[in-house]
Amino acid sequence: MPDWQALVRSQLDGLALEPHERAEVIEELAAHLDETFEGLRRRGFAEEDAAERCRNEAKDWRDLRRRIQTARTKENIMTSRVKQFWLPALLTLLLSMSFLMLIQVFGPNPWLLARKSGWSLVAPVAVVYIPWLMSLPLIGAMGAYLSNRAGGSQLAVFSSTVFPVLPYLVFFLVALPVIAILNDRLAHNIMFAALFVGLLAWVLAPGGALLAGGLLLQLFYARRLTSRRVVSN
């Protein structure tokens, strides 16, 4: 019986992959050729004929190498994107929202941000949960740590850090102006001051707290790297 692993290894010699990835590809292709060979033998083909048919399955090894390289590269990019951005971002979102819900249920009561009209105080336009804001630097640092550990770029690190405030940002910058434009009555009732306070309470303040945690972690890594360089020198 032909040595399919040796055949595949020689034909895919120029495959630019990590050693373990290249070994996986060779093993998968060799197993496929071996399975095809055994199937042909069971159907009554002679060994040489069965082996020749298996070899003919991949006539253009160069094109096969190119397709494997492209597929693996795309797969690696997607895997890296998930590890460097999506997992840290979703974890940051989950932790921040879970802690916020716990505070809303068990307290303490939030600080109310209200706007004044002359000498009267109108209805509050935003609430601020101080303990939640105080926890966000730690949550932001956790997201930055996971992204940084996975080899994420600076953009991926800080994007995953501030990810929890992005839905609020979209709401305030897109939803409210659109609603105000489409509804004249609502446009007269919604004040720019209320929109600004909402942005401050739910986007700028929590975003700044999350970003502070990410920045502190990056500074820690930078100092650690500098210390290692000094020691090595």
Coordinates of N, CA and C in Angstrom, one line a residue:
M1 N 0.9 -1.2 0.0 CA 0.0 0.0 0.0 C 0.9 1.3 0.0
P2 N 0.5 2.3 -0.8 CA 1.4 3.5 -0.9 C 1.4 4.2 0.5
D3 N 2.6 4.9 0.7 CA 2.7 5.7 1.9 C 2.1 7.1 1.6
W4 N 0.8 7.2 1.9 CA 0.2 8.5 1.6 C 0.7 9.7 2.3
Q5 N 1.1 9.5 3.5 CA 1.7 10.6 4.3 C 3.0 11.1 3.7
A6 N 3.8 10.2 3.2 CA 5.0 10.6 2.5 C 4.7 11.4 1.2
L7 N 3.7 10.9 0.5 CA 3.4 11.5 -0.8 C 2.8 12.9 -0.5
V8 N 1.9 13.1 0.4 CA 1.3 14.4 0.7 C 2.4 15.3 1.2
R9 N 3.3 14.8 2.1 CA 4.3 15.7 2.7 C 5.2 16.2 1.6
S10 N 5.6 15.4 0.6 CA 6.5 15.8 -0.4 C 5.8 16.8 -1.4
Q11 N 4.5 16.6 -1.6 CA 3.8 17.5 -2.5 C 3.5 18.9 -1.9
L12 N 3.3 18.9 -0.6 CA 2.9 20.1 0.1 C 4.1 20.7 0.9
D13 N 5.3 20.4 0.4 CA 6.5 20.9 1.0 C 6.6 22.4 1.2
G14 N 6.0 23.1 0.2 CA 6.1 24.6 0.3 C 4.9 25.2 1.0
L15 N 4.2 24.5 1.7 CA 3.0 25.0 2.4 C 3.5 25.9 3.6
A16 N 3.1 27.2 3.6 CA 3.6 28.1 4.6 C 2.6 28.2 5.8
L17 N 2.7 27.2 6.7 CA 1.8 27.1 7.8 C 2.7 26.8 9.0
E18 N 2.1 27.0 10.2 CA 2.8 26.6 11.4 C 3.0 25.0 11.4
P19 N 4.0 24.5 12.1 CA 4.3 23.1 12.0 C 3.2 22.2 12.4
H20 N 2.4 22.6 13.5 CA 1.3 21.7 13.9 C 0.2 21.8 12.9
E21 N 0.0 23.0 12.3 CA -1.1 23.1 11.3 C -0.8 22.3 10.0
R22 N 0.5 22.4 9.6 CA 0.9 21.6 8.5 C 0.8 20.1 8.7
A23 N 1.1 19.7 9.9 CA 1.0 18.3 10.2 C -0.5 17.8 10.2
E24 N -1.4 18.7 10.7 CA -2.8 18.4 10.6 C -3.3 18.2 9.2
V25 N -2.9 19.2 8.3 CA -3.3 19.1 6.9 C -2.8 17.9 6.3
I26 N -1.5 17.5 6.5 CA -1.0 16.3 5.9 C -1.7 15.1 6.4
E27 N -2.0 15.0 7.7 CA -2.7 13.9 8.2 C -4.1 13.7 7.6
E28 N -4.8 14.9 7.5 CA -6.2 14.8 7.0 C -6.2 14.3 5.5
L29 N -5.3 14.9 4.7 CA -5.2 14.5 3.3 C -4.8 13.1 3.1
A30 N -3.8 12.7 3.9 CA -3.3 11.3 3.8 C -4.5 10.3 4.3
A31 N -5.2 10.7 5.3 CA -6.3 9.8 5.7 C -7.4 9.7 4.7
H32 N -7.7 10.9 4.0 CA -8.7 10.9 2.9 C -8.2 10.0 1.7
L33 N -6.9 10.1 1.3 CA -6.4 9.2 0.3 C -6.4 7.8 0.6
D34 N -6.1 7.5 1.9 CA -6.1 6.1 2.3 C -7.5 5.5 2.4
E35 N -8.5 6.3 2.8 CA -9.9 5.9 2.8 C -10.4 5.6 1.4
T36 N -10.0 6.6 0.5 CA -10.4 6.4 -0.9 C -9.8 5.1 -1.5
F37 N -8.5 4.9 -1.2 CA -7.8 3.7 -1.7 C -8.5 2.5 -1.3
E38 N -8.8 2.4 0.0 CA -9.4 1.2 0.6 C -10.8 0.9 0.0
G39 N -11.5 2.0 -0.3 CA -12.8 1.9 -0.9 C -12.7 1.3 -2.3
L40 N -11.7 1.8 -3.1 CA -11.5 1.3 -4.4 C -11.1 -0.2 -4.4
R41 N -10.3 -0.5 -3.5 CA -9.8 -1.9 -3.4 C -11.0 -2.8 -3.1
R42 N -11.9 -2.4 -2.2 CA -13.1 -3.2 -1.9 C -14.0 -3.3 -3.1
R43 N -14.0 -2.4 -4.0 CA -14.8 -2.4 -5.2 C -14.2 -3.3 -6.3
G44 N -13.0 -3.8 -6.0 CA -12.4 -4.8 -6.9 C -11.3 -4.2 -7.8
F45 N -10.8 -3.0 -7.5 CA -9.7 -2.4 -8.3 C -8.4 -3.0 -7.8
A46 N -7.5 -3.2 -8.8 CA -6.2 -3.7 -8.4 C -5.4 -2.6 -7.6
E47 N -4.4 -3.0 -6.9 CA -3.7 -2.0 -6.0 C -3.1 -0.9 -6.8
E48 N -2.5 -1.2 -8.0 CA -1.9 -0.1 -8.8 C -3.0 0.8 -9.3
D49 N -4.1 0.2 -9.8 CA -5.1 1.1 -10.4 C -5.8 2.0 -9.3
A50 N -6.0 1.4 -8.1 CA -6.6 2.2 -7.0 C -5.6 3.3 -6.6
A51 N -4.3 3.0 -6.5 CA -3.4 4.0 -6.1 C -3.3 5.1 -7.2
E52 N -3.4 4.8 -8.5 CA -3.3 5.7 -9.5 C -4.5 6.7 -9.5
R53 N -5.7 6.1 -9.3 CA -6.9 6.9 -9.1 C -6.8 7.9 -8.0
C54 N -6.2 7.4 -6.9 CA -6.1 8.3 -5.7 C -5.1 9.4 -6.0
R55 N -4.1 9.1 -6.7 CA -3.1 10.2 -7.1 C -3.7 11.2 -8.0
N56 N -4.6 10.7 -8.9 CA -5.3 11.6 -9.8 C -6.3 12.6 -9.2
E57 N -6.7 12.3 -8.0 CA -7.6 13.1 -7.3 C -7.1 14.5 -7.0
A58 N -5.8 14.6 -6.9 CA -5.1 15.9 -6.7 C -4.0 16.1 -7.8
K59 N -4.5 16.3 -9.0 CA -3.5 16.5 -10.1 C -2.7 17.8 -9.9
D60 N -3.3 18.9 -9.6 CA -2.6 20.1 -9.5 C -2.3 20.4 -8.0
W61 N -1.2 19.9 -7.5 CA -0.8 20.1 -6.1 C -0.5 21.6 -5.8
R62 N -0.1 22.3 -6.8 CA 0.2 23.8 -6.6 C -1.1 24.5 -6.3
D63 N -2.2 24.2 -7.0 CA -3.4 24.8 -6.8 C -4.0 24.4 -5.5
L64 N -3.8 23.1 -5.1 CA -4.3 22.6 -3.8 C -3.5 23.3 -2.7
R65 N -2.2 23.5 -2.8 CA -1.5 24.2 -1.8 C -2.0 25.6 -1.6
R66 N -2.3 26.3 -2.7 CA -2.8 27.7 -2.7 C -4.2 27.7 -2.0
R67 N -5.1 26.8 -2.3 CA -6.4 26.8 -1.7 C -6.3 26.5 -0.2
I68 N -5.4 25.6 0.2 CA -5.3 25.2 1.6 C -4.7 26.4 2.3
Q69 N -3.7 27.1 1.7 CA -3.1 28.2 2.4 C -4.1 29.4 2.6
T70 N -4.9 29.6 1.6 CA -5.9 30.7 1.7 C -7.0 30.3 2.8
A71 N -7.4 29.1 2.8 CA -8.5 28.7 3.7 C -7.9 28.8 5.2
R72 N -6.7 28.3 5.4 CA -6.1 28.3 6.7 C -5.8 29.7 7.2
T73 N -5.4 30.6 6.2 CA -5.1 32.0 6.6 C -6.4 32.7 7.1
K74 N -7.5 32.5 6.3 CA -8.8 33.1 6.7 C -9.2 32.5 8.1
E75 N -9.0 31.2 8.3 CA -9.4 30.6 9.5 C -8.6 31.2 10.7
N76 N -7.3 31.4 10.5 CA -6.5 32.0 11.5 C -6.9 33.4 11.8
I77 N -7.2 34.2 10.8 CA -7.6 35.5 11.0 C -8.9 35.6 11.8
M78 N -9.9 34.7 11.5 CA -11.1 34.7 12.2 C -10.9 34.3 13.7
T79 N -10.0 33.3 13.9 CA -9.8 32.8 15.2 C -9.1 33.9 16.0
S80 N -8.1 34.6 15.4 CA -7.4 35.7 16.1 C -8.4 36.8 16.5
R81 N -9.3 37.1 15.5 CA -10.2 38.2 15.8 C -11.2 37.9 16.9
V82 N -11.6 36.6 17.0 CA -12.4 36.2 18.1 C -11.7 36.3 19.5
K83 N -10.4 35.8 19.5 CA -9.7 35.8 20.7 C -9.3 37.2 21.1
Q84 N -8.9 38.1 20.2 CA -8.3 39.4 20.5 C -9.4 40.5 20.7
F85 N -10.6 40.3 20.1 CA -11.6 41.3 20.3 C -12.9 40.8 20.8
W86 N -13.5 39.8 20.2 CA -14.9 39.5 20.5 C -15.0 38.9 21.9
L87 N -14.2 37.9 22.3 CA -14.2 37.3 23.6 C -14.0 38.4 24.7
P88 N -12.9 39.2 24.6 CA -12.8 40.2 25.7 C -13.9 41.2 25.7
A89 N -14.4 41.6 24.5 CA -15.5 42.6 24.4 C -16.8 42.1 25.0
L90 N -17.1 40.8 24.7 CA -18.3 40.3 25.2 C -18.2 40.0 26.7
L91 N -17.0 39.6 27.2 CA -16.9 39.4 28.6 C -17.0 40.7 29.4
T92 N -16.4 41.8 28.8 CA -16.5 43.1 29.4 C -18.0 43.6 29.5
L93 N -18.7 43.3 28.4 CA -20.1 43.7 28.3 C -20.9 42.9 29.3
L94 N -20.7 41.6 29.4 CA -21.4 40.7 30.3 C -21.2 41.1 31.8
L95 N -19.9 41.4 32.1 CA -19.6 41.7 33.5 C -20.2 43.1 33.9
S96 N -20.0 44.1 33.0 CA -20.5 45.4 33.3 C -22.1 45.4 33.5
M97 N -22.8 44.7 32.5 CA -24.2 44.7 32.6 C -24.7 43.9 33.8
S98 N -24.1 42.8 34.1 CA -24.5 42.0 35.2 C -24.3 42.7 36.5
F99 N -23.2 43.4 36.7 CA -23.0 44.2 37.9 C -24.0 45.3 38.0
L100 N -24.3 45.9 36.9 CA -25.3 47.0 36.9 C -26.7 46.5 37.3
M101 N -27.1 45.3 36.8 CA -28.4 44.8 37.2 C -28.4 44.4 38.6
L102 N -27.3 43.9 39.2 CA -27.3 43.6 40.6 C -27.4 44.8 41.5
I103 N -26.8 45.9 41.1 CA -26.9 47.2 41.8 C -28.3 47.7 41.7
Q104 N -29.0 47.6 40.5 CA -30.3 48.1 40.4 C -31.3 47.3 41.3
V105 N -31.0 46.0 41.5 CA -31.9 45.1 42.3 C -31.6 45.3 43.8
F106 N -30.4 45.3 44.2 CA -30.0 45.3 45.6 C -29.5 46.6 46.1
G107 N -29.3 47.6 45.3 CA -28.9 48.9 45.7 C -27.4 49.0 45.7
P108 N -26.9 50.2 46.1 CA -27.6 51.4 46.6 C -28.3 52.2 45.6
N109 N -29.1 53.1 46.0 CA -29.9 53.9 45.1 C -28.9 54.8 44.2
P110 N -29.3 55.1 43.0 CA -28.5 55.8 42.1 C -28.5 57.3 42.4
W111 N -27.5 58.0 41.9 CA -27.5 59.5 42.0 C -28.3 60.0 40.8
L112 N -29.2 60.9 41.0 CA -30.1 61.4 40.0 C -29.5 62.7 39.4
L113 N -29.3 62.6 38.1 CA -28.9 63.9 37.4 C -30.2 64.5 36.8
A114 N -30.5 65.7 37.2 CA -31.7 66.4 36.7 C -31.3 67.8 36.1
R115 N -32.1 68.3 35.2 CA -31.8 69.6 34.7 C -32.8 70.6 35.3
K116 N -32.4 71.8 35.5 CA -33.3 72.8 36.1 C -33.9 73.7 35.1
S117 N -35.1 74.1 35.3 CA -35.8 75.1 34.4 C -36.1 76.3 35.3
G118 N -35.3 77.3 35.2 CA -35.5 78.5 36.1 C -35.3 78.1 37.5
W119 N -36.3 78.3 38.4 CA -36.1 77.9 39.8 C -36.7 76.5 40.1
S120 N -37.3 75.9 39.1 CA -37.9 74.6 39.4 C -37.1 73.5 38.9
L121 N -37.3 72.3 39.5 CA -36.5 71.1 39.1 C -37.4 70.2 38.4
V122 N -37.1 69.9 37.1 CA -37.9 69.0 36.3 C -37.5 67.6 36.5
A123 N -38.2 66.6 35.8 CA -38.0 65.2 36.0 C -36.5 64.8 35.7
P124 N -35.9 63.9 36.4 CA -34.6 63.5 36.2 C -34.4 62.9 34.7
V125 N -33.3 63.2 34.1 CA -33.1 62.8 32.7 C -32.0 61.7 32.7
A126 N -31.4 61.4 33.8 CA -30.3 60.4 33.8 C -30.1 60.0 35.3
V127 N -29.7 58.7 35.4 CA -29.3 58.2 36.7 C -27.9 57.7 36.7
V128 N -27.1 57.9 37.7 CA -25.7 57.5 37.8 C -25.6 56.5 38.9
Y129 N -25.1 55.3 38.7 CA -24.8 54.3 39.7 C -23.3 54.4 40.0
I130 N -23.0 55.1 41.1 CA -21.6 55.3 41.5 C -20.8 54.0 41.7
P131 N -21.4 53.0 42.5 CA -20.6 51.8 42.6 C -20.3 51.1 41.3
W132 N -21.2 51.2 40.3 CA -21.0 50.6 39.0 C -19.8 51.4 38.3
L133 N -19.8 52.7 38.4 CA -18.7 53.4 37.7 C -17.4 53.1 38.4
M134 N -17.4 52.9 39.7 CA -16.2 52.5 40.4 C -15.6 51.1 40.0
S135 N -16.6 50.2 39.6 CA -16.1 48.9 39.2 C -15.6 48.8 37.8
L136 N -16.0 49.8 37.0 CA -15.7 49.7 35.5 C -14.2 49.7 35.2
P137 N -13.3 50.5 35.9 CA -11.9 50.4 35.6 C -11.4 48.9 35.8
L138 N -11.8 48.2 36.8 CA -11.4 46.8 36.9 C -11.9 46.0 35.8
I139 N -13.2 46.2 35.4 CA -13.7 45.4 34.3 C -13.0 45.7 33.0
G140 N -12.7 47.0 32.8 CA -12.0 47.4 31.6 C -10.6 46.8 31.5
A141 N -9.9 46.8 32.7 CA -8.6 46.2 32.8 C -8.6 44.7 32.4
M142 N -9.7 44.0 32.9 CA -9.8 42.6 32.6 C -10.0 42.3 31.0
G143 N -10.8 43.2 30.4 CA -11.0 43.0 29.0 C -9.7 43.3 28.2
A144 N -9.0 44.4 28.7 CA -7.7 44.7 28.0 C -6.7 43.6 28.2
Y145 N -6.7 43.0 29.4 CA -5.7 41.9 29.7 C -5.9 40.7 28.8
L146 N -7.2 40.4 28.6 CA -7.5 39.2 27.7 C -7.1 39.5 26.3
S147 N -7.4 40.7 25.8 CA -7.1 41.1 24.4 C -5.6 41.2 24.2
N148 N -4.9 41.8 25.2 CA -3.5 41.9 25.1 C -2.8 40.6 25.2
R149 N -3.3 39.7 26.0 CA -2.7 38.3 26.1 C -2.9 37.5 24.8
A150 N -4.0 37.8 24.1 CA -4.2 37.1 22.8 C -3.4 37.7 21.7
G151 N -2.6 38.8 22.0 CA -1.8 39.4 20.9 C -2.6 40.5 20.2
G152 N -3.6 41.1 20.8 CA -4.4 42.1 20.1 C -3.7 43.4 19.9
S153 N -4.0 44.1 18.8 CA -3.4 45.4 18.6 C -4.0 46.4 19.6
Q154 N -3.4 47.6 19.6 CA -3.9 48.6 20.5 C -5.3 49.0 20.2
L155 N -5.7 49.0 18.9 CA -7.1 49.2 18.5 C -8.0 48.1 19.1
A156 N -7.6 46.9 19.0 CA -8.4 45.8 19.5 C -8.5 45.8 21.0
V157 N -7.4 46.1 21.7 CA -7.4 46.2 23.1 C -8.4 47.3 23.6
F158 N -8.3 48.5 23.1 CA -9.2 49.6 23.6 C -10.6 49.5 23.1
S159 N -10.8 48.9 21.9 CA -12.2 48.7 21.4 C -12.9 47.7 22.3
S160 N -12.2 46.6 22.7 CA -12.9 45.6 23.5 C -13.1 46.2 24.9
T161 N -12.2 47.1 25.3 CA -12.4 47.7 26.7 C -13.6 48.6 26.8
V162 N -13.9 49.4 25.8 CA -15.0 50.3 25.8 C -16.3 49.8 25.2
F163 N -16.2 48.5 24.8 CA -17.4 47.9 24.1 C -18.7 48.0 24.8
P164 N -18.8 47.9 26.1 CA -20.1 48.0 26.8 C -20.8 49.4 26.6
V165 N -20.1 50.5 26.3 CA -20.8 51.7 26.1 C -21.2 52.0 24.7
L166 N -20.8 51.1 23.7 CA -21.1 51.4 22.3 C -22.6 51.3 22.0
P167 N -23.4 50.4 22.6 CA -24.8 50.5 22.4 C -25.5 51.8 22.8
Y168 N -25.0 52.3 24.0 CA -25.5 53.6 24.4 C -25.1 54.7 23.5
L169 N -23.9 54.7 23.0 CA -23.4 55.7 22.1 C -24.3 55.7 20.8
V170 N -24.5 54.5 20.3 CA -25.4 54.4 19.1 C -26.8 55.0 19.4
F171 N -27.3 54.6 20.5 CA -28.6 55.1 20.9 C -28.7 56.6 20.9
F172 N -27.8 57.2 21.6 CA -27.8 58.7 21.8 C -27.4 59.5 20.5
L173 N -26.5 58.9 19.8 CA -26.0 59.7 18.6 C -26.9 59.4 17.4
V174 N -27.6 58.3 17.3 CA -28.4 57.9 16.1 C -29.9 57.9 16.4
A175 N -30.3 57.2 17.4 CA -31.7 57.0 17.6 C -32.4 58.2 18.0
L176 N -31.9 59.0 19.0 CA -32.6 60.2 19.5 C -32.7 61.2 18.4
P177 N -31.6 61.6 17.7 CA -31.7 62.6 16.6 C -32.7 62.2 15.5
V178 N -32.7 60.9 15.2 CA -33.6 60.4 14.1 C -35.0 60.6 14.6
I179 N -35.3 60.1 15.8 CA -36.7 60.3 16.3 C -37.1 61.7 16.4
A180 N -36.2 62.6 16.8 CA -36.5 64.0 16.9 C -36.8 64.6 15.6
I181 N -36.1 64.2 14.5 CA -36.3 64.7 13.2 C -37.7 64.2 12.6
L182 N -38.0 62.9 12.9 CA -39.2 62.3 12.4 C -40.5 62.7 13.1
N183 N -40.3 63.2 14.4 CA -41.5 63.5 15.2 C -41.3 64.9 15.7
D184 N -42.1 65.8 15.1 CA -42.0 67.3 15.5 C -42.3 67.5 17.0
R185 N -43.3 66.8 17.4 CA -43.8 67.0 18.8 C -42.7 66.5 19.8
L186 N -42.1 65.4 19.5 CA -41.0 64.9 20.3 C -39.8 65.8 20.3
A187 N -39.6 66.4 19.1 CA -38.4 67.3 18.9 C -38.5 68.5 19.8
H188 N -39.8 68.9 20.0 CA -39.9 70.1 20.9 C -39.8 69.7 22.4
N189 N -40.1 68.5 22.7 CA -40.0 68.1 24.1 C -38.6 67.7 24.5
I190 N -37.8 67.1 23.6 CA -36.5 66.7 24.0 C -35.5 67.8 23.9
M191 N -34.8 68.1 25.0 CA -33.9 69.2 25.0 C -32.5 68.7 24.8
F192 N -31.7 69.6 24.2 CA -30.3 69.2 24.0 C -29.6 69.0 25.3
A193 N -30.0 69.7 26.3 CA -29.4 69.5 27.6 C -29.6 68.1 28.1
A194 N -30.8 67.5 27.9 CA -31.1 66.2 28.3 C -30.3 65.2 27.6
L195 N -30.1 65.4 26.3 CA -29.3 64.5 25.5 C -27.8 64.6 25.9
F196 N -27.4 65.7 26.3 CA -26.0 65.9 26.7 C -25.8 65.2 28.1
V197 N -26.7 65.3 29.0 CA -26.6 64.7 30.3 C -26.7 63.1 30.1
G198 N -27.5 62.7 29.2 CA -27.6 61.2 29.0 C -26.3 60.7 28.4
L199 N -25.7 61.5 27.5 CA -24.4 61.1 26.9 C -23.3 61.0 28.0
L200 N -23.4 62.0 28.9 CA -22.4 62.1 30.0 C -22.5 60.9 30.9
A201 N -23.8 60.6 31.3 CA -24.0 59.6 32.3 C -23.8 58.2 31.8
W202 N -24.1 57.9 30.5 CA -24.2 56.5 30.0 C -23.1 56.2 29.0
V203 N -22.4 57.3 28.5 CA -21.4 57.0 27.5 C -20.0 57.5 28.0
L204 N -19.9 58.9 28.2 CA -18.7 59.5 28.6 C -18.1 59.0 29.9
A205 N -18.9 59.0 30.9 CA -18.4 58.6 32.3 C -18.1 57.1 32.3
P206 N -18.9 56.2 31.9 CA -18.5 54.8 32.0 C -17.5 54.5 30.9
G207 N -17.5 55.1 29.8 CA -16.5 54.9 28.8 C -15.1 55.3 29.3
G208 N -15.1 56.5 30.0 CA -13.8 56.9 30.6 C -13.3 56.0 31.7
A209 N -14.2 55.5 32.5 CA -13.8 54.6 33.5 C -13.3 53.3 33.0
L210 N -13.9 52.7 31.9 CA -13.4 51.5 31.3 C -12.1 51.7 30.7
L211 N -12.0 52.9 30.0 CA -10.7 53.2 29.3 C -9.6 53.4 30.3
A212 N -9.9 54.0 31.4 CA -8.9 54.2 32.5 C -8.3 52.8 32.9
G213 N -9.2 51.9 33.1 CA -8.7 50.5 33.5 C -7.8 49.9 32.4
G214 N -8.2 50.1 31.1 CA -7.4 49.6 30.0 C -6.0 50.3 29.9
L215 N -6.0 51.6 30.1 CA -4.8 52.4 30.0 C -3.8 52.0 31.2
L216 N -4.4 51.8 32.4 CA -3.5 51.4 33.5 C -2.9 50.1 33.2
L217 N -3.6 49.2 32.7 CA -3.0 47.9 32.4 C -2.0 48.0 31.3
Q218 N -2.2 48.8 30.3 CA -1.2 49.0 29.2 C 0.1 49.6 29.8
L219 N -0.1 50.6 30.7 CA 1.1 51.2 31.4 C 1.8 50.2 32.2
F220 N 1.1 49.3 32.9 CA 1.7 48.2 33.6 C 2.6 47.3 32.7
Y221 N 2.0 46.9 31.6 CA 2.7 46.1 30.6 C 4.0 46.8 30.1
A222 N 3.8 48.1 29.8 CA 4.9 48.9 29.3 C 6.1 49.0 30.3
R223 N 5.7 49.2 31.6 CA 6.8 49.3 32.6 C 7.4 47.9 32.8
R224 N 6.6 46.9 32.7 CA 7.2 45.5 32.9 C 8.1 45.2 31.8
L225 N 7.8 45.6 30.6 CA 8.6 45.3 29.4 C 9.9 46.2 29.5
T226 N 9.8 47.4 30.0 CA 11.0 48.2 30.2 C 11.9 47.6 31.2
S227 N 11.4 47.1 32.3 CA 12.2 46.5 33.4 C 12.9 45.3 32.9
R228 N 12.2 44.5 32.1 CA 12.9 43.3 31.5 C 14.0 43.7 30.6
R229 N 13.8 44.7 29.8 CA 14.9 45.2 28.9 C 16.1 45.7 29.7
V230 N 15.8 46.4 30.8 CA 16.9 46.9 31.7 C 17.7 45.7 32.3
V231 N 17.0 44.7 32.8 CA 17.6 43.6 33.4 C 18.4 42.8 32.4
S232 N 17.9 42.6 31.2 CA 18.6 41.9 30.1 C 19.8 42.6 29.7
N233 N 19.8 43.9 29.7 CA 21.0 44.7 29.3 C 22.1 44.7 30.4

